[in-house]
PDB file of C-alpha atoms in Angstrom:
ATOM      1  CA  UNK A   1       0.000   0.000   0.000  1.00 45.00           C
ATOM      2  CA  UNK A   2       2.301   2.353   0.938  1.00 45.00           C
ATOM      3  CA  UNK A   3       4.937   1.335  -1.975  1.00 45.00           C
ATOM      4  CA  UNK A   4       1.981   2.402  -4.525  1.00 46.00           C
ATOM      5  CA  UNK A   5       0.890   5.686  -2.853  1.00 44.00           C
ATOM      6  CA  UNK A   6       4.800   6.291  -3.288  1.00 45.00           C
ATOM      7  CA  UNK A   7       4.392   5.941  -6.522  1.00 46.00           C
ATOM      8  CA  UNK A   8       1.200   7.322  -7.545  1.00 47.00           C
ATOM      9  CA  UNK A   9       2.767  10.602  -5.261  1.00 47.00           C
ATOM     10  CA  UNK A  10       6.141  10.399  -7.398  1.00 48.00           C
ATOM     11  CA  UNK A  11       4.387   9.998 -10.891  1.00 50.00           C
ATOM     12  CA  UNK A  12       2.227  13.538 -10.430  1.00 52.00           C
ATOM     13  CA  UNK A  13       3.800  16.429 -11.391  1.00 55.00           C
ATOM     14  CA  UNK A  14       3.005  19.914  -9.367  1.00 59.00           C
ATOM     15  CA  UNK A  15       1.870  22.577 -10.788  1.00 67.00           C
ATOM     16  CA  UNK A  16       5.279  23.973 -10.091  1.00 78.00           C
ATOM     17  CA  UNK A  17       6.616  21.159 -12.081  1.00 89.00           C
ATOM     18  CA  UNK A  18       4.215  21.771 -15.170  1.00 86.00           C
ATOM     19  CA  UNK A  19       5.099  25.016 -15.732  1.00 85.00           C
ATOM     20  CA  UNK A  20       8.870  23.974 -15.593  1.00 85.00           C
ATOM     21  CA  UNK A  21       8.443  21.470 -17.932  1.00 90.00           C
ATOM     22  CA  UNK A  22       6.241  23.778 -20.067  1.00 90.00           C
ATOM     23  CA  UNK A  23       9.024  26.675 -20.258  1.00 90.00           C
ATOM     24  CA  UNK A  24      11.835  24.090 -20.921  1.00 92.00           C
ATOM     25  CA  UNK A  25       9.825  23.075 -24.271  1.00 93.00           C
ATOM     26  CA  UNK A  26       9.336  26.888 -25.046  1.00 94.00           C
ATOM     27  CA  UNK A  27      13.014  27.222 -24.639  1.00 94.00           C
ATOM     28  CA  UNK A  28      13.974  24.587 -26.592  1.00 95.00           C
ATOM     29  CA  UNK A  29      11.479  26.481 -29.103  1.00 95.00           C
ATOM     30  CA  UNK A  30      13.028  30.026 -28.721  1.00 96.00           C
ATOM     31  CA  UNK A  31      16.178  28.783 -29.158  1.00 95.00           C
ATOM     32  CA  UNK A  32      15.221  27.223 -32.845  1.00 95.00           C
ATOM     33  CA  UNK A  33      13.584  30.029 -33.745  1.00 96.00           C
ATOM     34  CA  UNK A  34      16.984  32.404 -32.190  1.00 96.00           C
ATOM     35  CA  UNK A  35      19.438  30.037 -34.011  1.00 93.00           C
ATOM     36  CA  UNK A  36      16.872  30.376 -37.617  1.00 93.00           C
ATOM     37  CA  UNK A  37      16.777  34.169 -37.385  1.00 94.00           C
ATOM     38  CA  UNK A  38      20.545  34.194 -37.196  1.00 91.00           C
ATOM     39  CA  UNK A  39      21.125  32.549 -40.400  1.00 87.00           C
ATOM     40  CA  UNK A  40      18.696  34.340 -41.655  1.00 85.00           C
ATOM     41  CA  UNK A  41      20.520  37.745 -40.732  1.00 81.00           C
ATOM     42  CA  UNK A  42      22.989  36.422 -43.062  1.00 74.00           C
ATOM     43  CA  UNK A  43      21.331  36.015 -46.081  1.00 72.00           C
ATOM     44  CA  UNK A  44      21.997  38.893 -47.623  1.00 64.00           C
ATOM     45  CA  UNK A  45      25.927  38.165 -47.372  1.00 64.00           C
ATOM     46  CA  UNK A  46      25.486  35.258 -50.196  1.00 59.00           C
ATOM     47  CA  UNK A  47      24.803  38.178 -52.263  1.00 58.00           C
ATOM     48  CA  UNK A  48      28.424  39.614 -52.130  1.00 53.00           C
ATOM     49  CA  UNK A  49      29.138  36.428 -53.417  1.00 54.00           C
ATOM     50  CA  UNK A  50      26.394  35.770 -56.476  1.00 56.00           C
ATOM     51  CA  UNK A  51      24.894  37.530 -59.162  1.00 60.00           C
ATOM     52  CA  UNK A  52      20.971  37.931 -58.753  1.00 68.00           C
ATOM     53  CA  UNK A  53      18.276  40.178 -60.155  1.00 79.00           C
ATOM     54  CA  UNK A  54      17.695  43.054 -58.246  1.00 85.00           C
ATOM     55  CA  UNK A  55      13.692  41.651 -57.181  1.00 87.00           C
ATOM     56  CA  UNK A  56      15.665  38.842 -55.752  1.00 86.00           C
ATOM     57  CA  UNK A  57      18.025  41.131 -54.390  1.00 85.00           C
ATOM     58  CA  UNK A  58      15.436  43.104 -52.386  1.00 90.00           C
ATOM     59  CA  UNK A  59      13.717  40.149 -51.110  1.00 92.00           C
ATOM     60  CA  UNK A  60      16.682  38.530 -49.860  1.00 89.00           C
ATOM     61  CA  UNK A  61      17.240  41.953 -47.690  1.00 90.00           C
ATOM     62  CA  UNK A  62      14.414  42.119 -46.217  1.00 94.00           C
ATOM     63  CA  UNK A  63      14.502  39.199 -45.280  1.00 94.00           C
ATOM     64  CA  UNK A  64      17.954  39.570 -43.608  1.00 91.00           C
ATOM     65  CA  UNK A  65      16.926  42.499 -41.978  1.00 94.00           C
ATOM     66  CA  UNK A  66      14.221  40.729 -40.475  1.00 96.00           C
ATOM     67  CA  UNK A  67      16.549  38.048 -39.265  1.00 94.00           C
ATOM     68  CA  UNK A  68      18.862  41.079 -37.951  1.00 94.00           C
ATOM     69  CA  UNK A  69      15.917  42.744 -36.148  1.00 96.00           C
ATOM     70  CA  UNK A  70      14.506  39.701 -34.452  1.00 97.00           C
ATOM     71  CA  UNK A  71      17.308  38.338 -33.612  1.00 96.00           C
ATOM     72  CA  UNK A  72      18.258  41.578 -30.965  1.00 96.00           C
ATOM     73  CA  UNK A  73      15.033  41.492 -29.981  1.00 97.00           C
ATOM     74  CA  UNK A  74      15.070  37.821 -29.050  1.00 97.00           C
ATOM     75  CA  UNK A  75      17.988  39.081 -26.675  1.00 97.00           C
ATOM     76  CA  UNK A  76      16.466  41.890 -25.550  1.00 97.00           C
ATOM     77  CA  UNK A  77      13.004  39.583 -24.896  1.00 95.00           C
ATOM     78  CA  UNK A  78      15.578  37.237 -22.710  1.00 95.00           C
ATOM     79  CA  UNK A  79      17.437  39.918 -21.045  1.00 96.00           C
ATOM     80  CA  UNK A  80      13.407  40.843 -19.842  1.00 95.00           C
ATOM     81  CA  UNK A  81      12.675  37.911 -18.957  1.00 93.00           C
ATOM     82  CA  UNK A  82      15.107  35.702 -17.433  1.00 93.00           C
ATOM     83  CA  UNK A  83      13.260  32.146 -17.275  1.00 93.00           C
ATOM     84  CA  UNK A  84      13.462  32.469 -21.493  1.00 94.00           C
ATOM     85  CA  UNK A  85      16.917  30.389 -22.766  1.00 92.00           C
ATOM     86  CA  UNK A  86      18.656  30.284 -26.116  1.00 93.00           C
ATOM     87  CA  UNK A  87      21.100  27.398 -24.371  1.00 92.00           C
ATOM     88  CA  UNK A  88      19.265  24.453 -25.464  1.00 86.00           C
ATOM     89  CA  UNK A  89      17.570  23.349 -28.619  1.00 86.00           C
ATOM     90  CA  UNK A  90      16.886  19.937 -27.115  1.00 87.00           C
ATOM     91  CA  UNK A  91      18.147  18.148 -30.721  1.00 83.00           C
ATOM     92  CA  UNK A  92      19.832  14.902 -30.540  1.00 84.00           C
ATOM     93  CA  UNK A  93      22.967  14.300 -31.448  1.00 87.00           C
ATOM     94  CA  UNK A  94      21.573  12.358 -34.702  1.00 89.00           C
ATOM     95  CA  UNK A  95      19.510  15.652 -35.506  1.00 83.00           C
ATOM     96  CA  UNK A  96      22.886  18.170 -35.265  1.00 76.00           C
ATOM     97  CA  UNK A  97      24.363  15.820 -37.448  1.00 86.00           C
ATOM     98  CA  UNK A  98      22.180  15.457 -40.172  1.00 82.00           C
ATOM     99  CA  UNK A  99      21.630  19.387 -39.974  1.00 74.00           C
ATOM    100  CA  UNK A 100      25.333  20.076 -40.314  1.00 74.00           C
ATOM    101  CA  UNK A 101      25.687  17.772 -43.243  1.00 80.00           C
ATOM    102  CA  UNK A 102      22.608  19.925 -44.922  1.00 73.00           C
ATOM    103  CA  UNK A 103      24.234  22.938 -44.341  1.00 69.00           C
ATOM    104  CA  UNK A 104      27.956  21.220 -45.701  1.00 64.00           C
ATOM    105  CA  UNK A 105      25.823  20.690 -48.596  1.00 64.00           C
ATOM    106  CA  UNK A 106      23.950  23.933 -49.111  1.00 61.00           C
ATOM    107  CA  UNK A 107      27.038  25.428 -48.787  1.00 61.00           C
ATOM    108  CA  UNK A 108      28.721  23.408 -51.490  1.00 61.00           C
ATOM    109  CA  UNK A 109      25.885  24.360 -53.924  1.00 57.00           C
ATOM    110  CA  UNK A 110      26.005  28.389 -52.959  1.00 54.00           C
ATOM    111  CA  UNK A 111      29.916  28.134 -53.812  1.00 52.00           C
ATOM    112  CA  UNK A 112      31.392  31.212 -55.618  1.00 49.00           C
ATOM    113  CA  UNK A 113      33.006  29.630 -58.364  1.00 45.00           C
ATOM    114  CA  UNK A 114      31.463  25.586 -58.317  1.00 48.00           C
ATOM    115  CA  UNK A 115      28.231  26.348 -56.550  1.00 52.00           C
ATOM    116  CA  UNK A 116      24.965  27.234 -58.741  1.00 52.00           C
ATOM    117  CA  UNK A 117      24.807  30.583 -60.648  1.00 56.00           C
ATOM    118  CA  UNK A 118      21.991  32.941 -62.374  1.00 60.00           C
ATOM    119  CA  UNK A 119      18.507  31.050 -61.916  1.00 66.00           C
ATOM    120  CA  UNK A 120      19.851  27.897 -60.416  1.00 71.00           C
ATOM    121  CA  UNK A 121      21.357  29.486 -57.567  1.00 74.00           C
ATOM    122  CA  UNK A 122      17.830  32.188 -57.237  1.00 80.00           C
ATOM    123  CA  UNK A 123      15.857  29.123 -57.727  1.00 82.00           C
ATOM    124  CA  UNK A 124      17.658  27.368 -54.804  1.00 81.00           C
ATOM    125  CA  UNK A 125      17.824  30.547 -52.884  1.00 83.00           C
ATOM    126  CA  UNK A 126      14.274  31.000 -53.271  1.00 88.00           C
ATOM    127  CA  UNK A 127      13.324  27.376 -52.093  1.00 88.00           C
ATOM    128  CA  UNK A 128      15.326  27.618 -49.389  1.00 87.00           C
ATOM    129  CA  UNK A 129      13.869  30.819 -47.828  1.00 91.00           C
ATOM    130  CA  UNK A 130      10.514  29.675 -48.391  1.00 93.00           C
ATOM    131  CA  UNK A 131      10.835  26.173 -46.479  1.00 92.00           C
ATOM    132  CA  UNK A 132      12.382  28.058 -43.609  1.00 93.00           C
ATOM    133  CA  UNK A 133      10.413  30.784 -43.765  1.00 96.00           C
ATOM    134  CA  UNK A 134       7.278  27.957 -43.321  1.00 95.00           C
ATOM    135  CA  UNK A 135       8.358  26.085 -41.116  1.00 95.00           C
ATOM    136  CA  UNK A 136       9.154  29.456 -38.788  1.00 96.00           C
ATOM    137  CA  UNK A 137       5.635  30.641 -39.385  1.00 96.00           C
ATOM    138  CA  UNK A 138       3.915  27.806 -37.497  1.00 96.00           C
ATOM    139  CA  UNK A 139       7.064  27.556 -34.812  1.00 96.00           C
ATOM    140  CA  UNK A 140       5.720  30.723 -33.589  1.00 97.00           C
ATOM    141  CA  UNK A 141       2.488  30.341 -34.198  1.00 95.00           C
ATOM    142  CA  UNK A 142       2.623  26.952 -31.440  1.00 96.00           C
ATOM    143  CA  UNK A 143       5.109  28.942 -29.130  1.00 96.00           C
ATOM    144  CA  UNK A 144       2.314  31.711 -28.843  1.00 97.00           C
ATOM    145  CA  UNK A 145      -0.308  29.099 -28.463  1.00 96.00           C
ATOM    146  CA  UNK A 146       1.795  27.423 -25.316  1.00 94.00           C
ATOM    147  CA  UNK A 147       3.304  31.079 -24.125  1.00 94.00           C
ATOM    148  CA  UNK A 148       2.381  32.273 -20.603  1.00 90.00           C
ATOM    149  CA  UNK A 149       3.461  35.562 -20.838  1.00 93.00           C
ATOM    150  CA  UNK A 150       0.917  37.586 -22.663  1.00 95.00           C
ATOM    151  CA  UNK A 151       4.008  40.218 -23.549  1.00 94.00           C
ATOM    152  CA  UNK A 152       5.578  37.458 -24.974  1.00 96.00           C
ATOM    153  CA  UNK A 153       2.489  36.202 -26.812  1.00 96.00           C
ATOM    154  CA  UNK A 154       1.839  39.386 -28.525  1.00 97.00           C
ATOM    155  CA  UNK A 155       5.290  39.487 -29.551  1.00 97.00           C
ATOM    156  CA  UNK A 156       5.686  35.998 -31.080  1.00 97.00           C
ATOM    157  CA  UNK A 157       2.172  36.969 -32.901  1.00 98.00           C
ATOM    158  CA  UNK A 158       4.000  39.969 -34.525  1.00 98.00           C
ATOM    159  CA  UNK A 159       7.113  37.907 -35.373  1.00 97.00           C
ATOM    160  CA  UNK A 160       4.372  35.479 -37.182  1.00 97.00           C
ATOM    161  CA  UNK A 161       2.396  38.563 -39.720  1.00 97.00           C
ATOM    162  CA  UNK A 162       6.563  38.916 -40.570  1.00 97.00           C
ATOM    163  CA  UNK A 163       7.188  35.820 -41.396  1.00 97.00           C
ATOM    164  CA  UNK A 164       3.708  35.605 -43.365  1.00 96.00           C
ATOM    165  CA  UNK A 165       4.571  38.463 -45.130  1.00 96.00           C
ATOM    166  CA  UNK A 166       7.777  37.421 -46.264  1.00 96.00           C
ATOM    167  CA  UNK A 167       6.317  33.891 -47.047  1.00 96.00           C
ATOM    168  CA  UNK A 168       4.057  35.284 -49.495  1.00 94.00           C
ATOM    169  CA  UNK A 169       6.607  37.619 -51.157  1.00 95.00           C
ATOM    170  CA  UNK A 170       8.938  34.407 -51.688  1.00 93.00           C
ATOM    171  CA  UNK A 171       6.068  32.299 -53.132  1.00 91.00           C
ATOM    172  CA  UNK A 172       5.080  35.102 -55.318  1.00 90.00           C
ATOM    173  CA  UNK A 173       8.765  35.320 -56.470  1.00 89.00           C
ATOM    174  CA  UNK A 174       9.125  31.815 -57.042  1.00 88.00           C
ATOM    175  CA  UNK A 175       5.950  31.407 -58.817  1.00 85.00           C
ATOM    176  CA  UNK A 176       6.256  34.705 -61.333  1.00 83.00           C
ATOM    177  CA  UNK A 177       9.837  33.749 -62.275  1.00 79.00           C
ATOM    178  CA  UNK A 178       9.880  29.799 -62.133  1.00 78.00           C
ATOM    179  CA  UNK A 179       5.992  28.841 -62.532  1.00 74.00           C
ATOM    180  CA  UNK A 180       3.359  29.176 -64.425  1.00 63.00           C
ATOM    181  CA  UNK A 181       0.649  29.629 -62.361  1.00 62.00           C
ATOM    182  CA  UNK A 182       0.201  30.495 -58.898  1.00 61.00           C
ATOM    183  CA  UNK A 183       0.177  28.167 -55.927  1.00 58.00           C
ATOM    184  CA  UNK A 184      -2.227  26.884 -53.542  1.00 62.00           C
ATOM    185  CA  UNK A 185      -0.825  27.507 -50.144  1.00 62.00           C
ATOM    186  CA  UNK A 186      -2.980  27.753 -46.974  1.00 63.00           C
ATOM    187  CA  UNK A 187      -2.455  31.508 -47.396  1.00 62.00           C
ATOM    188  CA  UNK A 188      -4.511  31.247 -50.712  1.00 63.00           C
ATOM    189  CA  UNK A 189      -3.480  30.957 -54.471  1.00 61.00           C
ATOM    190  CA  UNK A 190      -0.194  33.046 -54.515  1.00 60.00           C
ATOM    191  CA  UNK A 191       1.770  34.218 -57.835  1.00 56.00           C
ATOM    192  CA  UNK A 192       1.980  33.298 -61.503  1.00 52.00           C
ATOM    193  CA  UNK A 193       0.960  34.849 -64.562  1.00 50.00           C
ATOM    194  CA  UNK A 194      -0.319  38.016 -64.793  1.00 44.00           C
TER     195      UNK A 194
END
């Protein structure tokens, strides 16, 4: 009896222990969505290195200076609130890996003189943005869902109309210069033809 009142006492969590839990899976959020806005801030630096169109040009901009931007305020947000960490993605090992050895590769194909050039390397550029820039839209759109902090809420609902934003422009991109009609996202038919 008193072995499984032990246990049933040792398998609850406290409220206390909840919200722990809870802010240790929004870190591990925060600090995918610090690490993405980093690279991001960087984007515009594969540019010194490529020839692009100047619409391409412009997009790829903003969308480093959006990196740039939310990346400070992700510090400033943690420097506000202390229980918010950057320290720990909580990847495995196995996950690292296989995201270094897609960046070795992305790398590799962005090369000055052996990587893609003109509308391969746009194309690629393009694609790449608008995966990440996907992917980053419904990241914050969970982390304000799960967030506490209604400052922090309001902010990761901002960060999510940017990332929209710059969603659409990249699909609209892609689809005027490399398709021929516009595509169905859950944002509504974007692009094509005019």
């Amino acid at each position: 009896m008193v072995l499984a009142v032990a246990a049933g006492v040792e398998g609850a969590q406290t409220p206390s222990t909840e919200r722990d839990q809870r802010q240790r899976e929004l870190n591990y959020e925060y600090a995918k969505l610090y690490n993405a806005v980093s690279s991001l801030r960087l984007l515009d630096e594969l540019l010194l290195l490529k020839q692009e169109t100047k619409p391409t040009e412009q997009l790829i901009e903003q969308i480093a200076a959006f990196g740039a931007r939310t990346k400070t305020e992700l510090e400033e947000l943690a420097k506000a609130h202390p229980e918010v960490s950057f320290d720990d993605d909580g990847r495995t090992e196995l996950s690292k890996e296989s995201s270094k050895r897609q960046q070795h590769d992305r790398l590799r194909a962005f090369a000055p003189v052996t990587g893609a050039g003109g509308a391969d390397f746009e194309r690629m550029l393009l694609l790449g943005q608008s995966a990440t820039l996907y992917t980053l839209r419904f990241r914050t759109d969970a982390m304000a869902d799960a967030e506490t902090s209604e400052a922090r809420r309001k902010y990761l609902r901002k960060v999510r109309k940017d990332l929209d934003r710059l969603y659409v422009q990249t699909v609209e991109m892609l689809d005027k210069r490399y398709f021929r009609q516009g595509a169905r996202t859950p944002l509504g038919t974007l692009g094509g033809e005019d």
